[in-house]
Structures are given as structure tokens and as C-alpha cells.
Coordinates of C-alpha atoms in Angstrom, one line a residue:
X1 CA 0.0 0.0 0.0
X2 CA 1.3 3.1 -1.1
X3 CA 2.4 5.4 2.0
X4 CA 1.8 8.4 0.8
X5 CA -2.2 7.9 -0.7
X6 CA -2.6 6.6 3.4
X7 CA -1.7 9.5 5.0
X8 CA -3.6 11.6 3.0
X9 CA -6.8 11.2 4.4
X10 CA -5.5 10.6 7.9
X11 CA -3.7 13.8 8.0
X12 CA -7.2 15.1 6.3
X13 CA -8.9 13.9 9.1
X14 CA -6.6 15.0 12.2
X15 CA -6.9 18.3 10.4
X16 CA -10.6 19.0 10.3
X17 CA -10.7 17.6 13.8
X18 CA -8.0 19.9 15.2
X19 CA -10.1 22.4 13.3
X20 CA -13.3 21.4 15.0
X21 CA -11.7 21.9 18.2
X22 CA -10.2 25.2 17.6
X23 CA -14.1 26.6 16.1
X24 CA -15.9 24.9 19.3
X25 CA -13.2 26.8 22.1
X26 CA -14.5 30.0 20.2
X27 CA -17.8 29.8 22.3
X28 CA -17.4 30.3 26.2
X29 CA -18.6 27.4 28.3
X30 CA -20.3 25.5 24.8
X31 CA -23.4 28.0 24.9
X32 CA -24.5 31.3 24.1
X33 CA -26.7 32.8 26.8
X34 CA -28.7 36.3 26.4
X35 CA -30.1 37.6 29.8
X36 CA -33.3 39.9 29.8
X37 CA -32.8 42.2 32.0
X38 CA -36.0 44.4 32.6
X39 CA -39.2 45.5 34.8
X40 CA -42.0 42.5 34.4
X41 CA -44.8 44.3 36.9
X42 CA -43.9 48.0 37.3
X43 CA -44.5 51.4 35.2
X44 CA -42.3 50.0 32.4
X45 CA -43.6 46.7 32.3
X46 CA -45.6 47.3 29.2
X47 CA -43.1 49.0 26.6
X48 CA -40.6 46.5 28.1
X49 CA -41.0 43.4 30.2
X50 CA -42.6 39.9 29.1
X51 CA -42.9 41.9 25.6
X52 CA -38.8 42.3 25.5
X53 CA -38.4 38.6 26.5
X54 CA -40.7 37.3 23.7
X55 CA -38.5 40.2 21.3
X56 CA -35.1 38.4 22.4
X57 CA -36.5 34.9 21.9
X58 CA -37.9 35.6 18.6
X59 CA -34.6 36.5 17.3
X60 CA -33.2 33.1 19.0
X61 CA -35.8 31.3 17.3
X62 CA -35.5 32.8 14.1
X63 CA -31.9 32.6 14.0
X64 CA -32.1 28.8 14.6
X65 CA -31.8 28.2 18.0
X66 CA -27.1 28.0 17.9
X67 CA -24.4 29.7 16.7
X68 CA -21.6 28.2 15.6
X69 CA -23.1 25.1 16.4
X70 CA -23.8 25.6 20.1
X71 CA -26.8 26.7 21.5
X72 CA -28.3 29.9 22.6
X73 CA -30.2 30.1 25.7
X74 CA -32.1 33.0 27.6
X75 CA -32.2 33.6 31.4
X76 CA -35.0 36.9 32.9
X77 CA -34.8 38.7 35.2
X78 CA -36.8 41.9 37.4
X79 CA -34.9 44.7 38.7
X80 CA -38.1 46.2 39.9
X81 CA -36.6 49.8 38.5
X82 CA -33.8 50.1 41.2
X83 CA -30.4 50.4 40.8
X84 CA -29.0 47.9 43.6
X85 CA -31.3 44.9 42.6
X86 CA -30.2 45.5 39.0
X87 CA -26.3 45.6 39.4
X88 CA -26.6 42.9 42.1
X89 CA -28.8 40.6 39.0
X90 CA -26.0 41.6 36.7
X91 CA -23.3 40.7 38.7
X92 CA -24.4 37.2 39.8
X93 CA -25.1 36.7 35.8
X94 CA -22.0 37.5 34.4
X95 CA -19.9 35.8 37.5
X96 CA -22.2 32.5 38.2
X97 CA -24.6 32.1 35.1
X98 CA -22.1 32.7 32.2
X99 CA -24.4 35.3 30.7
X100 CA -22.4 37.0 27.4
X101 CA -24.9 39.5 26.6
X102 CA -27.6 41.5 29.0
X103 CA -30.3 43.9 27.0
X104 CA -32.9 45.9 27.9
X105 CA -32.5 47.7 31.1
X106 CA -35.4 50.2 31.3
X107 CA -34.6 53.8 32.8
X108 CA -31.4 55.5 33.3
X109 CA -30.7 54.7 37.0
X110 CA -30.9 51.1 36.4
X111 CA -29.0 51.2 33.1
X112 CA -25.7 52.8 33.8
X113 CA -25.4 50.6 38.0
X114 CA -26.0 48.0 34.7
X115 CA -22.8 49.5 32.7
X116 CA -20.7 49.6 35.4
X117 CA -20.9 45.8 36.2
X118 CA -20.9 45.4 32.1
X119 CA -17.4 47.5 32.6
X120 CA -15.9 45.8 35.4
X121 CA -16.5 42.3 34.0
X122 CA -15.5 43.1 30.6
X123 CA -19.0 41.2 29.2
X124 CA -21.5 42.7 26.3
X125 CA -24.4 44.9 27.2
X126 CA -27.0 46.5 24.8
X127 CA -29.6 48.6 26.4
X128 CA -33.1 49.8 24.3
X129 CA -35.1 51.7 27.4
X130 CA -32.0 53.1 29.1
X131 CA -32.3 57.3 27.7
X132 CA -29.3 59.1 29.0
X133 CA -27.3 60.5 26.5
X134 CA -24.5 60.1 28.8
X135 CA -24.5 56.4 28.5
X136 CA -22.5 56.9 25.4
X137 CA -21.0 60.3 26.1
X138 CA -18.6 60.6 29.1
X139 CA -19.8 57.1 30.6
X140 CA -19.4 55.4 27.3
X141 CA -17.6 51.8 27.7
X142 CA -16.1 49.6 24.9
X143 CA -18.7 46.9 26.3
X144 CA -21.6 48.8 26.4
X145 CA -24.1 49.8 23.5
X146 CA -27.4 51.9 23.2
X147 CA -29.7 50.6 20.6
X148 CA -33.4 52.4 20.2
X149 CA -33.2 56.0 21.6
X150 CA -31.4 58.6 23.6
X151 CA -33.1 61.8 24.7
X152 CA -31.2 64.5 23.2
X153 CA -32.7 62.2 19.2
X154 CA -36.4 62.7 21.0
X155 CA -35.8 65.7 22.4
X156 CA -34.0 67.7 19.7
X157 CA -36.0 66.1 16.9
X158 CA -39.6 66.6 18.2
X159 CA -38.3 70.1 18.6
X160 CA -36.7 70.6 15.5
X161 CA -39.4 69.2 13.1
X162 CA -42.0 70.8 14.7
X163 CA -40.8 74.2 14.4
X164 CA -40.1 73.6 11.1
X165 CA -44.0 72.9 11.1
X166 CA -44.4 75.6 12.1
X167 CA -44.9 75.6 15.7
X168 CA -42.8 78.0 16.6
X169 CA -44.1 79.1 19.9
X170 CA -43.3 76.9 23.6
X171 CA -44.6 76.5 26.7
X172 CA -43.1 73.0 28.6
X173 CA -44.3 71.2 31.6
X174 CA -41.1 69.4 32.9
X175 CA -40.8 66.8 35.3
X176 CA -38.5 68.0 38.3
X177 CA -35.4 66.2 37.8
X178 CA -32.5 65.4 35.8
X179 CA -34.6 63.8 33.0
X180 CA -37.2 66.2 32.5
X181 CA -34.5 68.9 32.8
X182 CA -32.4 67.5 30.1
X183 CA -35.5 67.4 27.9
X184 CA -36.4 71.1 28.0
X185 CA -32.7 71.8 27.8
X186 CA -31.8 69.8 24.8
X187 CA -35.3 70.9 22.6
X188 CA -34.9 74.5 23.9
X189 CA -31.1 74.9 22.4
X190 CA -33.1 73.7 19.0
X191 CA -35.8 75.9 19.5
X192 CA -33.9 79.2 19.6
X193 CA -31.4 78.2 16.8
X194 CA -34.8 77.7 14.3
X195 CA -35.9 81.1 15.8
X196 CA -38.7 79.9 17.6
X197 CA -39.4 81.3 21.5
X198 CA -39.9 79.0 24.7
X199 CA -42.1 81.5 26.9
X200 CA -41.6 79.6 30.0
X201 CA -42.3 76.4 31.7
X202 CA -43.6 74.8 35.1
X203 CA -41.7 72.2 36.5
X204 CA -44.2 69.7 38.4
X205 CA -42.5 66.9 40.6
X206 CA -42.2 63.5 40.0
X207 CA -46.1 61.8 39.9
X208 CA -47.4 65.0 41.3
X209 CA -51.2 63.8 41.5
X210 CA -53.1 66.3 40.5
X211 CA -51.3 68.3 37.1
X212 CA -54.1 70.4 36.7
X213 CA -52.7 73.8 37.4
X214 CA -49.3 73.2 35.8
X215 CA -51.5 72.3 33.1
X216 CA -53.9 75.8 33.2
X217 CA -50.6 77.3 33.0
X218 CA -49.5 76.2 30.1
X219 CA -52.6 76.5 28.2
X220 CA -52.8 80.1 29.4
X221 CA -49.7 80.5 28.1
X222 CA -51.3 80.9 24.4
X223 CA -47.5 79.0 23.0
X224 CA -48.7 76.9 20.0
X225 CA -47.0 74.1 21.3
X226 CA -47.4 72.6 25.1
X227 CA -44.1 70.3 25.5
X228 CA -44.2 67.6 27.4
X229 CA -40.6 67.0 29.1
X230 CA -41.5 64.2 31.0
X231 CA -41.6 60.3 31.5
X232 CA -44.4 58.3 33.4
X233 CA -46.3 58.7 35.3
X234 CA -46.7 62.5 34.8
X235 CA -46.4 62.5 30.8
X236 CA -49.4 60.4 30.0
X237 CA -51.0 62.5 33.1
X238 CA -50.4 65.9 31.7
X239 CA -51.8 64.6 28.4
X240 CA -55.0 63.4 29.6
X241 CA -55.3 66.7 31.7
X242 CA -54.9 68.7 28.6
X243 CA -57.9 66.7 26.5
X244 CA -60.3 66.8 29.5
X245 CA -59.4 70.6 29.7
X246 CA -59.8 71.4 25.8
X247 CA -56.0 72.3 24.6
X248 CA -56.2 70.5 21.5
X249 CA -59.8 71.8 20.7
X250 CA -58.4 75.3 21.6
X251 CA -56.3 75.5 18.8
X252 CA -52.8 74.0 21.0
X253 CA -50.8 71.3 19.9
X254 CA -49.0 68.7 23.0
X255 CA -45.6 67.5 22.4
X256 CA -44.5 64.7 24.1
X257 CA -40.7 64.5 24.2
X258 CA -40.7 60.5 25.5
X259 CA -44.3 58.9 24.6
X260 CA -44.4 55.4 23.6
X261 CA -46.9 53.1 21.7
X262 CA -48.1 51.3 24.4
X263 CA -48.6 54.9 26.5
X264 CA -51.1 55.9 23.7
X265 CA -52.8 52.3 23.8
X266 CA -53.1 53.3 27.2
X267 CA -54.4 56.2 26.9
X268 CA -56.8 55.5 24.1
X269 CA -57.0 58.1 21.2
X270 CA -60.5 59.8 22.9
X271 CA -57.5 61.7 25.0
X272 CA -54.5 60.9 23.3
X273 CA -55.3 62.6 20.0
X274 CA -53.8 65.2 18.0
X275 CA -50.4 64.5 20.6
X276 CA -46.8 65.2 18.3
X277 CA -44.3 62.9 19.2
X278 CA -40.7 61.3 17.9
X279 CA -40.5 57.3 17.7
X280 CA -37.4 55.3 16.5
X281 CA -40.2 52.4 15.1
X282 CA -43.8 52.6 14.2
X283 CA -45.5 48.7 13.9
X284 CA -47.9 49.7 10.6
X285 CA -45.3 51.7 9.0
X286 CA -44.4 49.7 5.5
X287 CA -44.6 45.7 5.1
X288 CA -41.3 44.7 6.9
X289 CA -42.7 46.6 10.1
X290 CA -46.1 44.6 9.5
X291 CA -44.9 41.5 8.9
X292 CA -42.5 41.1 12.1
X293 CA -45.3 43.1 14.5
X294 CA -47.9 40.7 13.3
X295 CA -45.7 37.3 14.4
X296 CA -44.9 39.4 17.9
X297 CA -49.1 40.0 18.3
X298 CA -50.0 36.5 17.8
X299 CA -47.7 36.2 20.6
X300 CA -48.3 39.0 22.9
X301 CA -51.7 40.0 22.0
X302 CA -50.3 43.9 21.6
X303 CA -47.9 45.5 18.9
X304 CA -44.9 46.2 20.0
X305 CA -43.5 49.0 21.8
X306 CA -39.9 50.6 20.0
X307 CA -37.7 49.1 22.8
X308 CA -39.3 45.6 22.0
X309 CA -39.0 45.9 18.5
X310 CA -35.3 47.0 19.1
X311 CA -34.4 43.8 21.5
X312 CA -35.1 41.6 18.4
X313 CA -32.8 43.7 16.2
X314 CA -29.8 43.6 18.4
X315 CA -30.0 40.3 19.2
X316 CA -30.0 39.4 15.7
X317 CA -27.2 41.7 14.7
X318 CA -25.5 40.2 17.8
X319 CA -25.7 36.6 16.4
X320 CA -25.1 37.6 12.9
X321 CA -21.7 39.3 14.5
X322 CA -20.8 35.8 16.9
X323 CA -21.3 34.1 13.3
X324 CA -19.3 36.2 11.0
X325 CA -16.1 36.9 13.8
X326 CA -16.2 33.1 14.7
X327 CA -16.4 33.6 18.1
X328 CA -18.1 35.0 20.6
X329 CA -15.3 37.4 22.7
X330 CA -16.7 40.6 23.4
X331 CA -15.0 43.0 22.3
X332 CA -14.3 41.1 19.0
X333 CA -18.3 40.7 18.3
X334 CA -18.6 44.7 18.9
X335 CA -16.2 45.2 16.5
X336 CA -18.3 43.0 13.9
X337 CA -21.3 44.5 14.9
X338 CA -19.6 47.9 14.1
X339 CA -18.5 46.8 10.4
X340 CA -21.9 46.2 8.9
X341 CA -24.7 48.4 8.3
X342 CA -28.1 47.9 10.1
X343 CA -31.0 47.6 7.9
X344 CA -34.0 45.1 8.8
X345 CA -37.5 45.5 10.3
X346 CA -36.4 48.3 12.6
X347 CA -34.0 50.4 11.9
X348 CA -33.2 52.5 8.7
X349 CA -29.7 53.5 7.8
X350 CA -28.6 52.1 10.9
X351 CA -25.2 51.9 11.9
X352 CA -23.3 51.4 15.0
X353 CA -20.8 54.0 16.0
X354 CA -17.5 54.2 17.5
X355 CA -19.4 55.2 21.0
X356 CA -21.6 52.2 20.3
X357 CA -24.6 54.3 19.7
X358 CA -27.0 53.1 17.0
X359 CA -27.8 55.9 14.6
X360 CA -30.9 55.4 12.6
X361 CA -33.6 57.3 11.6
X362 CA -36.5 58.5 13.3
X363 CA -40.0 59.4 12.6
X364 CA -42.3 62.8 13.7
X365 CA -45.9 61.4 14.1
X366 CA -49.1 62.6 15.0
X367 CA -51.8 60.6 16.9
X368 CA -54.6 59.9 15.1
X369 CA -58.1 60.9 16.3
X370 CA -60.6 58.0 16.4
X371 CA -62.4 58.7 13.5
X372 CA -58.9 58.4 11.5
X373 CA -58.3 55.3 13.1
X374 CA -59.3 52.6 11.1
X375 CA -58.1 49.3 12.7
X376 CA -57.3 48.5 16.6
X377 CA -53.6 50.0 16.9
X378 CA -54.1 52.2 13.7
X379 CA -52.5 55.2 16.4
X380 CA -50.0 57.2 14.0
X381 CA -49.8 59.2 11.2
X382 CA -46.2 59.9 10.0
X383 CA -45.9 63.6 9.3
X384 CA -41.7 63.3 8.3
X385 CA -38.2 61.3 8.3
X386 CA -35.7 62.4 11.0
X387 CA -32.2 61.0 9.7
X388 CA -30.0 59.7 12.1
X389 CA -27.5 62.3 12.2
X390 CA -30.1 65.1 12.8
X391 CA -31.7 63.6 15.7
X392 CA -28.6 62.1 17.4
X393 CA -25.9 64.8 16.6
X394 CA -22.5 63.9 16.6
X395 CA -20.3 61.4 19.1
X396 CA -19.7 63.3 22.4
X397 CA -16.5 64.4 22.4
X398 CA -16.2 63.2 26.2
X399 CA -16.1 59.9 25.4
X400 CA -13.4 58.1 25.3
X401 CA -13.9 56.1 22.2
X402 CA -14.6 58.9 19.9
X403 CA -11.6 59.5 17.7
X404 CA -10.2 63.0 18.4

């Protein structure tokens, strides 16, 4: 037997299976796992919760259950909106349970105790319901990505298409704190540059129970637009307020400057009508939006909110990334996540910058009166197209991954 035509497939054979090794040690511990990390009872439990852990799995599903031929699994859990409870969760997840990625995260507090831990133990986290802009400003982290929204995009490009609208004229009703402070601030500096005037505001405290005179205020303030620089409880609050007390009927327009689907749903168009507000995805927007909201509805019996719609989307890019860089090291799937454009059901001209913000585009809508409505969830009509680089501005020079 000729040596040589032996050790052909032998050597064939040690090769793939030195291969085979090398391909499986790319995956930590033989399994991709994804941790939801979000509020399943509270205030944010219905633009996030079980409606971001059917989101994530969706995506698993859909991408075919492994990567790189190991599996991908999903732990949940509640950080009931505080801070300790949420960095404790994360900490036990990436030390004990292996988790590689944590997403969604609702509000700010939560979401940076969140980065910290994402910092410290050198794992992936992409948060959709955390706003601050500083998460990718001067707290931005190589390990750490913000996906849907930020408030300066909502903020600055409510206020910027509207006055181009023509609504020129402002009075806000801003929550009393850093949010609701950051809100006015950011849509005030666009304001003034598109020469419109802000002619005051009233600054109500944090689910103040009775808005009524903030609101009087602000109707008696003749402004053409009341802004709404607020989150929950007092946003939806202030709306309702200002149907029951005729602003929209008086000739006013409400802006809210954070207002989600599932707010309006909520709400239900009797009140919520006429309201101006900024979204990063809209459910009945063109087929690829229907098509992926109806699958999500069979399951959840409600579209979905823009932070759940967003979950799907980086998870997906996520995997696409552990696929295409052969492994699933963080920093090394960031990068791949960085290289390719984002374009699916969600996001339009999407791309993930060096801060590892997602810049898409965004969309000025109007709440549709019921008459308009002509289906259950037909809520919005799109009035324009805010790009990306409008609405988000450019990286924050006090982060330390922008290049100088």
C-alpha cells in the first residue's frame, strides 16, 4: 500500500478535527446565553418586560436556536426599577450564570449601575429603554451599546421638526429632575437656533397627582406648542389633563418629548389625539414593520413598543456578529457588529458608532383621532423622516472612544 495515498486522508482527518476543536473553544462554556434584564410588573412593564423577552427569543428562534453550532439560551430577570437589585442581578449573571450578553434595562438609573458591572467584568451589554445620552458620552464603555433611543434624538428632533412645522411658539411642563431637565434643555437649544421662542415652563414633581394647574398654566400661556418634558407617570398625566381641559380643541398642539406606543394604547385616542411625538419604530409603518409586528401580536396580543422591537434587532445583529467573527469574545463581536450596516424591520440606515450608539432614523408622528383610526392599533400618522445624524448629533467628544 502506497504510504503516501494513506496518509492523506489521515492527515485530512486529524486536520478538520484539530479544526473542529479550535471553532468549538470559540464559544465560552459550549453556549451562548442572552439575559433579559427588565421590569415585568412596574411602570415599564408594558413597553418593556414579558414583551422584550418574547423580542429576544424571537430572534433566537429565528436565528435557529445556535451559533456556531452551540446553542443559545435566555435567562430573565426583574430589577423592579432600582439600581442595587439591578447591578446585584447583573453581577451574579456574568460571574455565576455565564451570561455574554444582557439587553434591555429600562430607565437610566438602572441602566448605567447596569454599565458599570458590564465595565468591570469586561461582558456585552445593549440597552433599548436606558435614555441618557451620557451612557455613550462621558460614561461610554467599549462593552456597552445603546440601541433604540437617547433623549437629546427625541428631544432635539420633536423640537426641530415641529418648528419647522411651524410651531414655533413653547410653553413646557417638565418633570423636576435630571430627566425632565435634560429634555427642555436639549429641545430649547433647538428651538432658539430655528428662531422659535420658549415662553416659560412649570416644572411639576415626579407623579405629582393632580397636574391640573401646571397644566392651566400652560394653556394660558397661548404658546402653540405645550411640551411635554416628562416620563411616566406624569407625561401620560399631563396629556390626559390637557384633553379633558380642551388644549387640542383650543387650537394647542401637546408634544410629548418621550411617549411610547403602548402609552397611547393606554391612553386610548379619545384623550391621546392630536399629541406630536418622535418614535425610532412605528408597527404599521411599511410591510417589513407589519410582517415582524404581526408574528410578535400572535404572541403577545399587543404590537410592539420601539424598545421591544429594538431587543429583536440587536440580538440578531448580535448573532449575525458571533457568526461572522467566529467567536463569541466581546469586544471582538462589537467590532463585527460595528462593520456592517443595520438595515431590517427596525431600523433604517442604521449603523453602530464608535461610541456604540446606533444611529438610525426616526419618525415625527401625530396621533390619530378615532375617527382616523381605522383598525385596533391604527394610532399614528407619519408627518416626516428624522435622519439619524439630525436627531442624534454627533459622538460626544467626552467619550473616550470617539476619535479625536
Amino acid at each position: 500500500m502506497n504510504p503516501i495515498r494513506f496518509g492523506l486522508p489521515v492527515a485530512a482527518a486529524l486536520t478538520a478535527a484539530l479544526l473542529s476543536g479550535a471553532a468549538s473553544a470559540q464559544v465560552s462554556d459550549d453556549v451562548v446565553k442572552i439575559g433579559v434584564l427588565t421590569d415585568m410588573n412596574g411602570p415599564a412593564s408594558a413597553p418593556t418586560g414579558q414583551g422584550s423577552v418574547t423580542a429576544a427569543q424571537m430572534a433566537i428562534d429565528d436565528f435557529g436556536g445556535k451559533v456556531l453550532g452551540k446553542p443559545i439560551s435566555i435567562v430573565v430577570g426583574d430589577h423592579q426599577l432600582k439600581a442595587d437589585i439591578g447591578a446585584s442581578l447583573a453581577r451574579r449573571w456574568y460571574d455565576v450564570e455565564q451570561v455574554d450578553l444582557i439587553v434591555d434595562v429600562p430607565v437610566s438609573a438602572v441602566g448605567l449601575a447596569v454599565q458599570n458591572i458590564a465595565n468591570e467584568k469586561k461582558r456585552l451589554f445593549i440597552t433599548h429603554s436606558t435614555g441618557t445620552a451620557d451612557f455613550h458620552g462621558k460614561f461610554c464603555s467599549p462593552y456597552a451599546i445603546q440601541w433604540v433611543f437617547d433623549t437629546r434624538a427625541l428631544a432635539v428632533g420633536t423640537a426641530d421638526a415641529v418648528v419647522k412645522r411651524g410651531g414655533d411658539s413653547w410653553f413646557f411642563i417638565t418633570d423636576d429632575y435630571a430627566f425632565g431637565h435634560s429634555l427642555e434643555r436639549d429641545a430649547s437649544t433647538v428651538i432658539n437656533a430655528n428662531g422659535g421662542k420658549v415662553l416659560g415652563s412649570v416644572k411639576p414633581p415626579l407623579a405629582t397627582p393632580d397636574l391640573s394647574s401646571f397644566v392651566l398654566q400652560a394653556q394660558a400661556s397661548k404658546a402653540k406648542i405645550i411640551g411635554i418634558a416628562a416620563g411616566p407617570p406624569n407625561n401620560m398625566n399631563e396629556i390626559k389633563t390637557g384633553s379633558e381641559f380642551g388644549v387640542f380643541k383650543g387650537g394647542q398642539q401637546m408634544a410629548a418629548l418621550l411617549a411610547l406606543i403602548t402609552d397611547i394604547h393606554g391612553l386610548g385616542l379619545q384623550a391621546a389625539q392630536g399629541l406630536l411625538l418622535t418614535t425610532s419604530f412605528y408597527w404599521d409603518m411599511d410591510d417589513k414593520t407589519r410582517e415582524w409586528s404581526k408574528r410578535y401580536f400572535a404572541k403577545m396580543n399587543k404590537m410592539p413598543s420601539m424598545w421591544q422591537a429594538g431587543v429583536y434587532s440587536s440580538v440578531m445583529h448580535y448573532l449575525n456578529a458571533i457568526k461572522d467573527a467566529g467567536t463569541d469574545d466581546p469586544l471582538k463581536v462589537a467590532a463585527k457588529m460595528r462593520e456592517k450596516p443595520i438595515e431590517d424591520f427596525f431600523a433604517r440606515n442604521g449603523r453602530l458608532r464608535d461610541d456604540n450608539l446606533m444611529v438610525h432614523d426616526l419618525w415625527l408622528v401625530q396621533v390619530k383621532t378615532p375617527e382616523e383610526s381605522k383598525y385596533p392599533w391604527d394610532y399614528y400618522k407619519i408627518l416626516t423622516t428624522i435622519s439619524g445624524d439630525k436627531a442624534f448629533g454627533p459622538p460626544d467628544q467626552a467619550c473616550a472612544l470617539v476619535k479625536k
